[in-house]
XYZ file of C-alpha atoms in Angstrom:
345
model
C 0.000 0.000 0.000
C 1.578 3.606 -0.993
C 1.695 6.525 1.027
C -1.152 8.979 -0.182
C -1.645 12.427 0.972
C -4.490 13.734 -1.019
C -7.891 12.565 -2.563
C -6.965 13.100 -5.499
C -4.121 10.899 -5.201
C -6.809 7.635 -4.764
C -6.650 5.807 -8.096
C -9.829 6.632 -10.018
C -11.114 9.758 -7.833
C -10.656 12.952 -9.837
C -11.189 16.482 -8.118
C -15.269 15.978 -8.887
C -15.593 12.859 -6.834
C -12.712 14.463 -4.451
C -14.964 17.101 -3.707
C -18.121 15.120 -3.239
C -16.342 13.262 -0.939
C -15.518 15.921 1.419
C -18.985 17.053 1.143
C -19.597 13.952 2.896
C -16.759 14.512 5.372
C -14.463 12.508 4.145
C -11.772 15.379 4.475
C -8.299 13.558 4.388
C -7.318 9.695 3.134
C -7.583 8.916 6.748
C -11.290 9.284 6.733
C -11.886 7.579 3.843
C -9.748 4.389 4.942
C -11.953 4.368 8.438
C -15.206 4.212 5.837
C -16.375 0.986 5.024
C -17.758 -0.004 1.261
C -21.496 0.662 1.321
C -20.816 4.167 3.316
C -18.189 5.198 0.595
C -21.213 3.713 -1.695
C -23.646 6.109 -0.672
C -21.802 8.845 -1.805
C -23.048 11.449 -4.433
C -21.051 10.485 -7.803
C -20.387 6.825 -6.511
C -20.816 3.535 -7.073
C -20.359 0.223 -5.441
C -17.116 -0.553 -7.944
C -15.543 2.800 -7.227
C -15.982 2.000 -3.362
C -14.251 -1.064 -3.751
C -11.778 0.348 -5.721
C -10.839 3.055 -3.564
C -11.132 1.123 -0.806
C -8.357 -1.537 -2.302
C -6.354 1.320 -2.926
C -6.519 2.864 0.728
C -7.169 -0.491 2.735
C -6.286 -2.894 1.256
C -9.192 -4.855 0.072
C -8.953 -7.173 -3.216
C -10.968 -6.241 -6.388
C -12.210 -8.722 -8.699
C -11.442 -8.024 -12.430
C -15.452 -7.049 -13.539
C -15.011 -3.972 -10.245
C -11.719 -3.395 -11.830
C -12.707 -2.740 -15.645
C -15.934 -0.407 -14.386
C -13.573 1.878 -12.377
C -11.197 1.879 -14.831
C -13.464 3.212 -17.654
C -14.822 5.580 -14.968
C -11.057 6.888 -13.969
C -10.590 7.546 -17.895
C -13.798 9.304 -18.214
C -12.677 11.657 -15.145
C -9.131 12.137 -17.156
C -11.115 13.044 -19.983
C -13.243 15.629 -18.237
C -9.772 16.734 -15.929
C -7.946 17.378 -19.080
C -11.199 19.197 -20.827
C -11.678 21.274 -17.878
C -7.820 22.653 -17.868
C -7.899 23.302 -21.470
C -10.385 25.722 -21.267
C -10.108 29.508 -21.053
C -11.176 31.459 -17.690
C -13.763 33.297 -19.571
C -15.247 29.916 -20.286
C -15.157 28.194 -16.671
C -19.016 28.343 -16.281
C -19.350 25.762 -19.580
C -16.565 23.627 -18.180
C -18.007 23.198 -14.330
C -21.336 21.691 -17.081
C -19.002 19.157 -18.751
C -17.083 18.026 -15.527
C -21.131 17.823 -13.932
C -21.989 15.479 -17.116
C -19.019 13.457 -17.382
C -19.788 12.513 -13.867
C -23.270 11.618 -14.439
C -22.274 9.115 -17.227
C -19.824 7.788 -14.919
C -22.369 7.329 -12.240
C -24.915 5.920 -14.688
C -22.253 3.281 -16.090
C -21.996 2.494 -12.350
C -24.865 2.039 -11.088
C -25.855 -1.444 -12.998
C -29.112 -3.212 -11.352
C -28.570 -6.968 -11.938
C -32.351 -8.606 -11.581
C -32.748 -12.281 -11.581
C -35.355 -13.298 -14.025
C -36.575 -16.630 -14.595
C -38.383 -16.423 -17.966
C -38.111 -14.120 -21.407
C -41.157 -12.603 -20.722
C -40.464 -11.156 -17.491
C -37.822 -8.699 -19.179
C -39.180 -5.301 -18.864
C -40.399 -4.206 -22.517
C -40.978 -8.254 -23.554
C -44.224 -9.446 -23.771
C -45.349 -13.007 -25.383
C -44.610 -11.621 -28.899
C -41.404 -10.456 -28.649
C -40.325 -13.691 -26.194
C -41.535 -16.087 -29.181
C -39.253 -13.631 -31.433
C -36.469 -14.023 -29.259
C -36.513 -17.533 -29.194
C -37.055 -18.080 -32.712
C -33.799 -16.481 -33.085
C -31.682 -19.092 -30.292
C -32.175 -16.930 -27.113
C -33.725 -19.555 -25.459
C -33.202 -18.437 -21.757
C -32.529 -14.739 -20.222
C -28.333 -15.981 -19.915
C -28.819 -16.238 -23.801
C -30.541 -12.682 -24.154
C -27.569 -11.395 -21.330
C -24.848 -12.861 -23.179
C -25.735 -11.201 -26.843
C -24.929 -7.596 -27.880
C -27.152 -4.490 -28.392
C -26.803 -4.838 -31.672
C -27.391 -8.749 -32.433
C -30.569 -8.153 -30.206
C -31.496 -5.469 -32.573
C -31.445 -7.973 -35.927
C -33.738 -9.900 -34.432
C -37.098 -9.504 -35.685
C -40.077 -7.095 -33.941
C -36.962 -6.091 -31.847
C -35.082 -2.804 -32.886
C -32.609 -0.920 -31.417
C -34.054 0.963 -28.607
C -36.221 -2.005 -27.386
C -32.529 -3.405 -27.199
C -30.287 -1.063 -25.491
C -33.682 -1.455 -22.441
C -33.547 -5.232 -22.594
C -29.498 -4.609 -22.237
C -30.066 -2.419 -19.561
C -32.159 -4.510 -17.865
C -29.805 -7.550 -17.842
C -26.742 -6.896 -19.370
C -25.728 -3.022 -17.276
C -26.492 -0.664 -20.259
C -27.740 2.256 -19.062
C -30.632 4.173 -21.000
C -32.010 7.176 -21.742
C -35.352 8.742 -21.177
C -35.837 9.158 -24.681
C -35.362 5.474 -25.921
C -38.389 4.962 -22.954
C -40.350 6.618 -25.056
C -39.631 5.550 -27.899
C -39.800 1.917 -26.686
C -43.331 2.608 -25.123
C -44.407 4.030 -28.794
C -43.549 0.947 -30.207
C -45.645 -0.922 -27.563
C -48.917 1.051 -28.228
C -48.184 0.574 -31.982
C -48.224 -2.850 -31.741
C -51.453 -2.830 -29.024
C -53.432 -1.138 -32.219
C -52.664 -3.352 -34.629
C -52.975 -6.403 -32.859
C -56.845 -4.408 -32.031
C -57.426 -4.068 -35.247
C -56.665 -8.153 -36.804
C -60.470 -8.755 -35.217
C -63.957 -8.019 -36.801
C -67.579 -9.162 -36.113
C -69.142 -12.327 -37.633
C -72.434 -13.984 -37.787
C -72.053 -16.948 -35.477
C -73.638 -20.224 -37.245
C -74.439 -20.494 -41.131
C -75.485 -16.894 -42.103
C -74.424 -17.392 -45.820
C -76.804 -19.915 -46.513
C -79.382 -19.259 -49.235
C -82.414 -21.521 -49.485
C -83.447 -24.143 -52.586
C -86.673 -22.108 -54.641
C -88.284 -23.401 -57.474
C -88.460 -21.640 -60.748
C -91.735 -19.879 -59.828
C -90.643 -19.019 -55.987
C -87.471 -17.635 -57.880
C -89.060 -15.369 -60.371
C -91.927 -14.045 -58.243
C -89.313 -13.296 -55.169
C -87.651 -11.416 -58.179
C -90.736 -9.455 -59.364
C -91.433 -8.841 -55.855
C -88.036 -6.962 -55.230
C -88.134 -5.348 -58.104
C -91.851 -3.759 -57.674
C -91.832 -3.162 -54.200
C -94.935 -1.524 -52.463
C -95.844 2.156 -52.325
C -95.739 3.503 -48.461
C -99.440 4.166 -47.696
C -98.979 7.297 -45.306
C -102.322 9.868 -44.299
C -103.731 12.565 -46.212
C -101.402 15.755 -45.329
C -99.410 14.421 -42.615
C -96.748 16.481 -43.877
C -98.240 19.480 -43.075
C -100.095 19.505 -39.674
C -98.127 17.843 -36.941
C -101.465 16.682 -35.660
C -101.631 14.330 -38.000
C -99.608 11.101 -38.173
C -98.773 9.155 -40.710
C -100.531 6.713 -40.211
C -103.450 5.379 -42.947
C -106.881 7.057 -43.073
C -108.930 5.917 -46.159
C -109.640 9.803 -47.126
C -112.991 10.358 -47.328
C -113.339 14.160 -47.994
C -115.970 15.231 -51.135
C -112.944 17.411 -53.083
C -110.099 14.820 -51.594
C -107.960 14.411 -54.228
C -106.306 11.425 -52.503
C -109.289 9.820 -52.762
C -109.803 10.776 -56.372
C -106.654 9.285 -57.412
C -104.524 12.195 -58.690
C -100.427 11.663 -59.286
C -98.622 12.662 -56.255
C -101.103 13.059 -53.640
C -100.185 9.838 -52.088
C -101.857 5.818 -53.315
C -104.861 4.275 -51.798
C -105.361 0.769 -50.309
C -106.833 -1.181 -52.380
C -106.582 -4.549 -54.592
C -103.475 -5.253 -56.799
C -100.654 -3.970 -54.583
C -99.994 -7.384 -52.670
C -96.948 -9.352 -53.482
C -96.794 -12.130 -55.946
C -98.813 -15.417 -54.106
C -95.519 -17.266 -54.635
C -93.596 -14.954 -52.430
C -95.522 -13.515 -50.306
C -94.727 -14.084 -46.380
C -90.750 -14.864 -47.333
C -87.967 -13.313 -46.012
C -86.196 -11.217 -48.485
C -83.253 -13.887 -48.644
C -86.408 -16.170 -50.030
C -86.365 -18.200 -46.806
C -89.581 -18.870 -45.163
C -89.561 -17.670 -41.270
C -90.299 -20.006 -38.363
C -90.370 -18.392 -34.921
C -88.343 -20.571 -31.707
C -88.000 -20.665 -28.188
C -86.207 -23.176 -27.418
C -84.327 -25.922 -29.228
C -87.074 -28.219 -29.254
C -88.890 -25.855 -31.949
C -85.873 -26.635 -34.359
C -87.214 -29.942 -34.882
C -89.020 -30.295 -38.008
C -87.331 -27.396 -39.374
C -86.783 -28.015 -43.332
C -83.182 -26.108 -43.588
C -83.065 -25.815 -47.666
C -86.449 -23.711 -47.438
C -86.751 -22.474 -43.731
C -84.980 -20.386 -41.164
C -85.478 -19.228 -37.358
C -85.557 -16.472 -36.355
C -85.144 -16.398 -32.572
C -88.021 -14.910 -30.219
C -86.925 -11.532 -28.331
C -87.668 -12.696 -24.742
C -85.014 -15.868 -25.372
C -82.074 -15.024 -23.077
C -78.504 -15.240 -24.144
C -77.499 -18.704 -22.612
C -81.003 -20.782 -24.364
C -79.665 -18.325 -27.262
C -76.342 -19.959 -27.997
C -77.698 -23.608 -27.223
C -80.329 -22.720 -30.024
C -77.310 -21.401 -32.432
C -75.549 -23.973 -31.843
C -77.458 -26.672 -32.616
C -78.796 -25.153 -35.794
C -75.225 -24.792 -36.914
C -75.292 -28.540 -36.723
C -78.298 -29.080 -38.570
C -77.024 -26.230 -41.384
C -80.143 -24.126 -40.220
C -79.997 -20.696 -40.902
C -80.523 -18.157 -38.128
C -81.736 -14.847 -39.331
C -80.901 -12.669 -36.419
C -77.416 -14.341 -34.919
C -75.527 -13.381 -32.706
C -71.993 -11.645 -33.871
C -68.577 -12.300 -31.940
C -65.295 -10.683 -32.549
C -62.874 -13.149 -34.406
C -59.398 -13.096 -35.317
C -59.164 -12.430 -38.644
C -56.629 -14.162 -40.991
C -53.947 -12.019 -43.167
């Protein structure tokens, strides 16, 4: 052990971390050999590495290599800033005290590595099942696997880029990270939330696509049927008294001219508006409509030319029995019930 007389004489403490350290009362190198580790660890500016280093260097405790590279890279950094801080002019003192302040931060960040014991991929912070499965896929089969790679070989690996890297690296491999790659790594995570919200849409559950089996006639009267349509029989002048609904009155007024037929004034009720005898009662689809309850009105239920529709007062749990067993007897339900499914790129 040499004979030091100042500080700044301890290997790997520059005149920032000199000062800091008589801020904390450490004023001579015989205060800072009666310190233990963690007390010369709670110091502003240090870590647990330069604690053991310094105290190696003052009282002779032994530093594995790993304590040994840190504080060396941190005594460097401190040259760097020593040799920054000299160079400048007096005029420009204010700017260099700023440099010093930030080289010491980095230092202290570098320092200050939080080594968390996780058991799976997943529990990584910024890893969810996706981005596990991705890792794996590329032979990081365990978190020593993920620890053991480099930034940038974490980075090729697909769904994972570059600042979703450096945070899995700083949270098991001691890189430290910046607010801004946070954000840009919880970005990326909301991306990813919308599109996987947006791979889902609504379908009919059961066999909505069906069309029924019509005869020739059935066929072309449905067809005639669409294509005439019926008039809307509403009451005389309903659109100008809100008095009067729209519902029909037969108009019975002497000078009515409703009543006497003219163009525009609105049709009558009366014989040859009714829909083709061949169609008439069917569903639009051409289907002819049988009302259930339960499942036990299915039976008897001709698929090719029927479908259900299900009553209002059935509840949702007789609902899906009553889907579901019409989806095995390819029955067509006319007012299913829609879930959200995945949907298949």
């Amino acid at each position: 052990m040499s004979d030091l007389e100042d500080l700044e004489d301890i290997s790997g403490v520059g005149p920032s971390k000199a000062d800091d350290l008589r801020d904390a009362g450490y004023e001579s190198v015989e205060d800072v050999r009666g310190a233990d580790e963690d007390e010369l660890a709670e110091v502003d500016s240090f870590g647990k590495s330069l604690a053991a280093r310094v105290k190696a260097e003052v009282g002779g405790l032994e530093l594995d290599d790993e304590s040994d590279a840190e504080v060396t890279e941190e005594a460097a950094d401190d040259a760097d800033a020593e040799s920054d801080a000299e160079a400048e002019s007096d005029s420009e003192s204010d700017s260099s005290v700023d440099t010093d302040d930030d080289a010491d931060d980095a230092a202290e960040a570098a320092e200050d590595v939080i080594e968390v014991d996780y058991e799976a991929i997943d529990e990584i912070s910024g890893v969810g099942e996706a981005k596990a499965e991705a890792l794996q896929e590329a032979g990081y089969e365990s978190v020593e696997d993920v620890q053991a790679a480099s930034q940038s070989e974490l980075a090729d690996v697909e769904s994972v880029g570059n600042a979703l890297a450096a945070r899995i690296k700083a949270d098991v491999g001691g890189l430290a990270v910046t607010e801004d790659v946070d954000a840009e790594i919880e970005t990326d995570e909301e991306e990813e939330e919308v599109a996987e919200e947006a791979a889902t849409e609504l379908q009919a559950r059961g066999v909505a696509d069906k069309t029924p089996t019509l005869t020739d006639e059935t066929a072309a009267a449905l067809a005639q049927k669409h294509r005439e349509g019926t008039p809307k029989f509403n009451r005389q002048d309903h659109h100008k008294k809100k008095r009067v609904s729209k519902s029909y009155r037969k108009p019975r007024g002497q000078h009515s001219k409703q009543r006497k037929g003219q163009k525009g004034k609105g049709a009558t009720v009366e014989a040859g508006f009714r829909s083709p005898t061949a169609a008439r009662d069917l569903h639009p689809s051409g289907f002819e409509e049988v009302y259930v309850h339960n499942t036990d009105d299915l039976d008897g239920v001709d698929g090719d030319t029927q479908a259900v529709r299900i009553a209002s007062a059935v509840g949702g749990r007789k609902r899906e029995l009553i889907e579901e067993e019409a989806e095995e007897e390819e029955i067509r339900v006319l007012n299913p019930t829609y879930v959200e499914v995945e949907v298949e790129e």
